[in-house]
Tab-separated table of C-alpha atoms in Angstrom:
chain	number	residue	atom	x	y	z
A	1	PHE	CA	33.242	124.415	166.586
A	2	PRO	CA	31.184	122.444	165.688
A	3	TYR	CA	29.016	123.361	168.724
A	4	THR	CA	29.198	127.018	167.711
A	5	LEU	CA	26.777	126.077	164.908
A	6	ARG	CA	24.156	125.613	167.605
A	7	GLU	CA	24.715	128.752	169.646
A	8	SER	CA	26.940	131.310	167.888
A	9	LEU	CA	25.498	131.878	164.413
A	10	ILE	CA	25.006	135.305	162.854
A	11	HIS	CA	21.695	135.317	160.971
A	12	MET	CA	21.456	137.664	157.983
A	13	GLU	CA	19.119	138.668	155.195
A	14	GLU	CA	19.936	140.217	151.843
A	15	ASN	CA	20.392	144.024	152.011
A	16	GLN	CA	20.145	143.894	155.805
A	17	THR	CA	22.701	145.524	158.127
A	18	VAL	CA	23.554	143.747	161.376
A	19	LYS	CA	25.354	145.459	164.263
A	20	LEU	CA	27.925	143.214	165.957
A	21	ARG	CA	29.324	144.123	169.377
A	22	ILE	CA	32.513	142.160	169.967
A	23	LEU	CA	34.516	141.802	173.155
A	24	ASN	CA	38.009	140.319	173.111
A	25	GLY	CA	37.944	138.046	176.123
A	26	HIS	CA	41.282	136.499	175.185
A	27	THR	CA	44.520	137.208	177.010
A	28	GLU	CA	46.061	137.743	173.577
A	29	SER	CA	45.274	139.837	170.515
A	30	PHE	CA	42.251	138.927	168.436
A	31	ALA	CA	41.771	139.320	164.652
A	32	MET	CA	38.153	139.103	163.547
A	33	HIS	CA	37.709	137.936	159.951
A	34	ILE	CA	34.268	137.440	158.387
A	35	HIS	CA	34.521	135.672	155.045
A	36	GLY	CA	32.617	137.120	152.080
A	37	HIS	CA	32.145	140.528	153.741
A	38	LYS	CA	33.969	143.733	154.579
A	39	PRO	CA	32.416	144.982	157.841
A	40	THR	CA	32.831	148.590	158.979
A	41	ILE	CA	34.023	149.448	162.477
A	42	THR	CA	31.864	152.245	163.942
A	43	HIS	CA	32.593	152.270	167.702
A	44	TYR	CA	35.689	151.733	169.807
A	45	ASP	CA	34.948	150.622	173.392
A	46	GLY	CA	31.398	151.942	172.975
A	47	VAL	CA	32.475	155.378	171.702
A	48	ASP	CA	31.499	156.719	168.274
A	49	ASN	CA	34.360	158.947	167.177
A	50	GLY	CA	32.574	160.079	164.043
A	51	PRO	CA	32.537	158.961	160.404
A	52	GLY	CA	36.197	159.901	160.030
A	53	SER	CA	37.101	157.005	162.322
A	54	TYR	CA	35.050	154.403	160.455
A	55	ILE	CA	37.206	151.727	158.794
A	56	GLN	CA	35.922	149.118	156.348
A	57	ARG	CA	38.227	146.117	155.813
A	58	ASP	CA	38.522	142.317	155.907
A	59	VAL	CA	40.200	141.794	159.302
A	60	HIS	CA	39.637	143.861	162.449
A	61	GLY	CA	42.263	143.541	165.183
A	62	MET	CA	41.608	143.896	168.910
A	63	VAL	CA	43.850	143.870	171.964
A	64	PRO	CA	42.736	142.015	175.143
A	65	ALA	CA	39.597	143.436	176.825
A	66	GLN	CA	38.900	145.803	173.920
A	67	ARG	CA	35.395	146.226	172.486
A	68	ILE	CA	34.436	147.188	168.964
A	69	ASP	CA	31.147	147.583	167.081
A	70	LEU	CA	30.971	146.344	163.490
A	71	ALA	CA	28.323	147.152	160.891
A	72	LEU	CA	27.896	144.012	158.791
A	73	SER	CA	26.099	144.827	155.536
A	74	GLY	CA	24.261	142.275	153.393
A	75	ILE	CA	24.277	144.459	150.256
A	76	ASP	CA	25.631	142.229	147.490
A	77	ASP	CA	27.825	144.736	145.664
A	78	GLY	CA	31.233	143.006	145.771
A	79	LEU	CA	32.353	145.354	148.540
A	80	ASN	CA	30.052	145.009	151.524
A	81	SER	CA	29.048	141.449	150.681
A	82	PHE	CA	29.880	138.830	148.064
A	83	GLY	CA	26.434	137.241	148.065
A	84	GLN	CA	24.020	135.222	150.158
A	85	GLY	CA	24.909	131.845	151.562
A	86	ILE	CA	26.939	130.467	154.470
A	87	TRP	CA	30.138	132.330	155.359
A	88	MET	CA	32.726	131.430	157.991
A	89	PHE	CA	34.060	133.860	160.588
A	90	HIS	CA	36.929	133.272	163.011
A	91	ASP	CA	40.004	134.655	164.745
A	92	HIS	CA	42.927	134.795	162.310
A	93	VAL	CA	45.284	132.908	164.655
A	94	GLU	CA	45.887	129.200	164.018
A	95	LYS	CA	45.399	128.013	167.579
A	96	SER	CA	42.085	129.896	167.692
A	97	PHE	CA	40.458	128.034	164.787
A	98	THR	CA	41.765	124.610	165.810
A	99	THR	CA	40.960	122.409	168.812
A	100	ASP	CA	44.057	120.855	170.345
A	101	GLY	CA	45.787	121.268	166.980
A	102	HIS	CA	42.950	119.712	164.938
A	103	GLY	CA	40.819	121.672	162.519
A	104	GLU	CA	38.434	122.951	161.818
A	105	GLY	CA	37.657	123.796	165.440
A	106	GLY	CA	38.199	126.522	167.993
A	107	ASP	CA	36.028	129.609	167.745
A	108	ILE	CA	34.968	129.128	164.098
A	109	SER	CA	31.336	129.949	163.448
A	110	LEU	CA	29.165	131.049	160.516
A	111	VAL	CA	27.216	133.923	159.036
A	112	VAL	CA	24.044	132.309	157.671
A	113	TYR	CA	21.595	134.001	155.324
A	114	LYS	CA	17.870	133.403	155.363
A	115	GLY	CA	16.964	130.220	153.508
A	116	PHE	CA	20.243	128.470	154.330
A	117	VAL	CA	19.228	126.870	157.638
A	118	ASP	CA	17.119	123.768	158.173
A	119	ASP	CA	14.035	123.444	160.369
A	120	LYS	CA	16.293	122.789	163.400
A	121	GLY	CA	18.275	125.988	162.855
A	122	ILE	CA	21.417	124.177	161.660
A	123	PRO	CA	23.156	125.551	158.537
A	124	MET	CA	22.539	123.470	155.428
A	125	ALA	CA	26.077	122.560	154.371
A	126	HIS	CA	25.562	121.588	150.737
A	127	GLY	CA	28.064	119.061	149.371
A	128	MET	CA	29.540	118.071	152.745
A	129	SER	CA	28.533	116.369	155.959
A	130	LEU	CA	28.995	117.742	159.467
A	131	ALA	CA	28.933	114.212	160.923
A	132	PRO	CA	32.752	113.733	160.943
A	133	TYR	CA	33.120	116.791	163.198
A	134	PHE	CA	31.179	114.947	165.888
A	135	ALA	CA	33.310	111.791	165.646
A	136	LYS	CA	35.847	111.088	168.379
A	137	SER	CA	38.361	109.748	165.828
A	138	LEU	CA	38.605	113.180	164.169
A	139	TRP	CA	39.745	114.919	167.345
A	140	GLN	CA	42.135	112.041	168.075
A	141	GLY	CA	43.869	112.748	164.755
A	142	LYS	CA	42.844	109.422	163.222
A	143	TYR	CA	40.408	110.700	160.605
A	144	PRO	CA	41.566	113.006	157.765
A	145	ILE	CA	38.624	115.338	157.274
A	146	TRP	CA	39.682	116.189	153.716
A	147	GLN	CA	39.395	112.593	152.472
A	148	ASP	CA	35.677	113.012	151.696
A	149	TYR	CA	36.030	116.185	149.637
A	150	ASP	CA	35.377	114.254	146.420
A	151	ALA	CA	33.243	111.219	145.528
A	152	TRP	CA	36.147	108.805	145.123
A	153	SER	CA	38.102	109.851	148.248
A	154	SER	CA	41.227	110.619	146.241
A	155	LEU	CA	42.632	112.724	149.086
A	156	GLY	CA	42.206	110.059	151.756
A	157	LEU	CA	44.744	107.842	153.441
A	158	PRO	CA	45.846	104.697	151.584
A	159	ASP	CA	44.192	101.391	152.481
A	160	LEU	CA	46.990	99.577	154.301
A	161	SER	CA	45.067	96.282	154.228
A	162	ALA	CA	44.715	96.264	150.437
A	163	GLU	CA	46.525	93.581	148.431
A	164	ILE	CA	49.742	94.800	146.851
A	165	LYS	CA	50.328	93.568	143.319
A	166	PRO	CA	53.806	93.948	141.824
A	167	VAL	CA	53.959	96.079	138.716
A	168	LYS	CA	55.308	94.480	135.558
A	169	LYS	CA	58.632	95.881	134.475
A	170	ALA	CA	58.756	97.252	130.957
A	171	VAL	CA	61.722	96.018	128.882
A	172	GLN	CA	62.742	98.134	125.944
A	173	VAL	CA	64.038	96.239	122.897
A	174	VAL	CA	66.557	98.347	121.012
A	175	VAL	CA	66.792	97.559	117.277
A	176	GLU	CA	70.231	98.218	115.817
A	177	LYS	CA	70.235	100.599	112.866
A	178	ALA	CA	71.952	99.639	109.613
A	179	SER	CA	73.985	102.859	109.729
A	180	ASP	CA	75.243	101.943	113.208
A	181	ALA	CA	76.389	98.526	111.948
A	182	VAL	CA	78.292	100.099	109.008
A	183	PHE	CA	79.953	102.620	111.319
A	184	ALA	CA	81.027	99.875	113.703
A	185	ALA	CA	82.502	97.843	110.809
A	186	ASN	CA	84.489	100.822	109.445
A	187	LYS	CA	85.662	102.024	112.826
A	188	PRO	CA	89.494	101.797	113.031
A	189	GLU	CA	90.871	99.365	115.543
A	190	GLU	CA	92.089	101.038	118.696
A	191	PRO	CA	95.681	100.297	119.802
A	192	SER	CA	96.162	97.941	122.708
A	193	ALA	CA	97.233	99.018	126.158
A	194	PHE	CA	100.664	97.410	125.642
A	195	GLY	CA	101.170	99.332	122.380
A	196	ASN	CA	100.273	102.577	124.158
A	197	LEU	CA	102.802	101.722	126.887
A	198	ILE	CA	105.651	101.179	124.355
A	199	TYR	CA	104.719	104.349	122.513
A	200	GLY	CA	104.744	106.326	125.747
A	201	LEU	CA	108.143	104.931	126.761
A	202	PHE	CA	109.595	105.850	123.352
A	203	LEU	CA	108.316	109.420	123.607
A	204	GLY	CA	109.637	109.677	127.158
A	205	LEU	CA	113.150	108.490	126.160
A	206	LEU	CA	113.137	110.828	123.172
A	207	GLY	CA	112.202	113.771	125.381
A	208	TYR	CA	114.797	112.820	128.018
A	209	THR	CA	117.574	112.606	125.352
A	210	ALA	CA	116.551	115.976	123.943
A	211	VAL	CA	116.884	117.587	127.369
A	212	VAL	CA	120.200	115.931	128.331
A	213	LYS	CA	121.835	116.468	124.921
A	214	ARG	CA	120.304	119.838	124.276
A	215	GLN	CA	123.615	121.725	123.909
A	216	PRO	CA	125.149	119.396	121.261
A	217	ILE	CA	121.823	119.373	119.463
A	218	LEU	CA	121.706	123.178	119.482
A	219	ASP	CA	125.351	123.386	118.244
A	220	ALA	CA	124.614	120.932	115.420
A	221	ALA	CA	121.514	122.857	114.457
A	222	LEU	CA	123.451	126.157	114.389
A	223	GLY	CA	126.195	124.538	112.285
A	224	LEU	CA	123.702	123.261	109.748
A	225	THR	CA	122.111	126.675	109.640
A	226	GLU	CA	125.478	128.392	108.955
A	227	MET	CA	126.327	125.877	106.222
A	228	ALA	CA	122.998	126.378	104.521
A	229	LYS	CA	123.407	130.142	104.788
A	230	ALA	CA	126.923	130.035	103.238
A	231	LYS	CA	125.731	127.918	100.291
A	232	TRP	CA	122.850	130.303	99.710
A	233	LEU	CA	125.206	133.353	99.660
A	234	LYS	CA	127.576	131.667	97.099
A	235	LYS	CA	124.631	131.282	94.713
């Protein structure tokens, strides 16, 4: 591809059935996929094993040197075909539909229905140009083929020579609420760090004294408890 458009097209008509004889000349497996159709395999290596061996599906796999015959139907019923037009077919392996890693390339070609080729026999690709596929820059990886998919080239590479204008920074002005001002005025004053230090030292000394003098404190507490209990019994 794109030279397959000149020599490897499959020409179709509506409601027509085309017999395709395919040979896998690769040294690896081959997966034939014809877009918009579900062809039926009828022969394996030239042998018809009967209707029970016929398989209709999207992708037909082949090992090296294998031959298969496919019946490609142009009946637009949503099963055999999904309508007239231009449909791609290719091997379902990435290196087969790319050329030196660039796509689309490789062995991609097209099924073309009657009325969709020009007077030179080239498919009429509506909405896109085939010219980029014949440009050297594409195959050198310098031209992103997808950049022309829409009118304003939104998918293209950025223009590195364009003038860069700094964007103005937005500054948000926060207006203080009246309720926030009242809350701030009524908020109790927090103690200073020095006050917290003195308070912590006092609690530490109090705890230390309670631990060291715990026995006398316990004896005094028991004595007070006994005295209170005796007074309560006299009443």
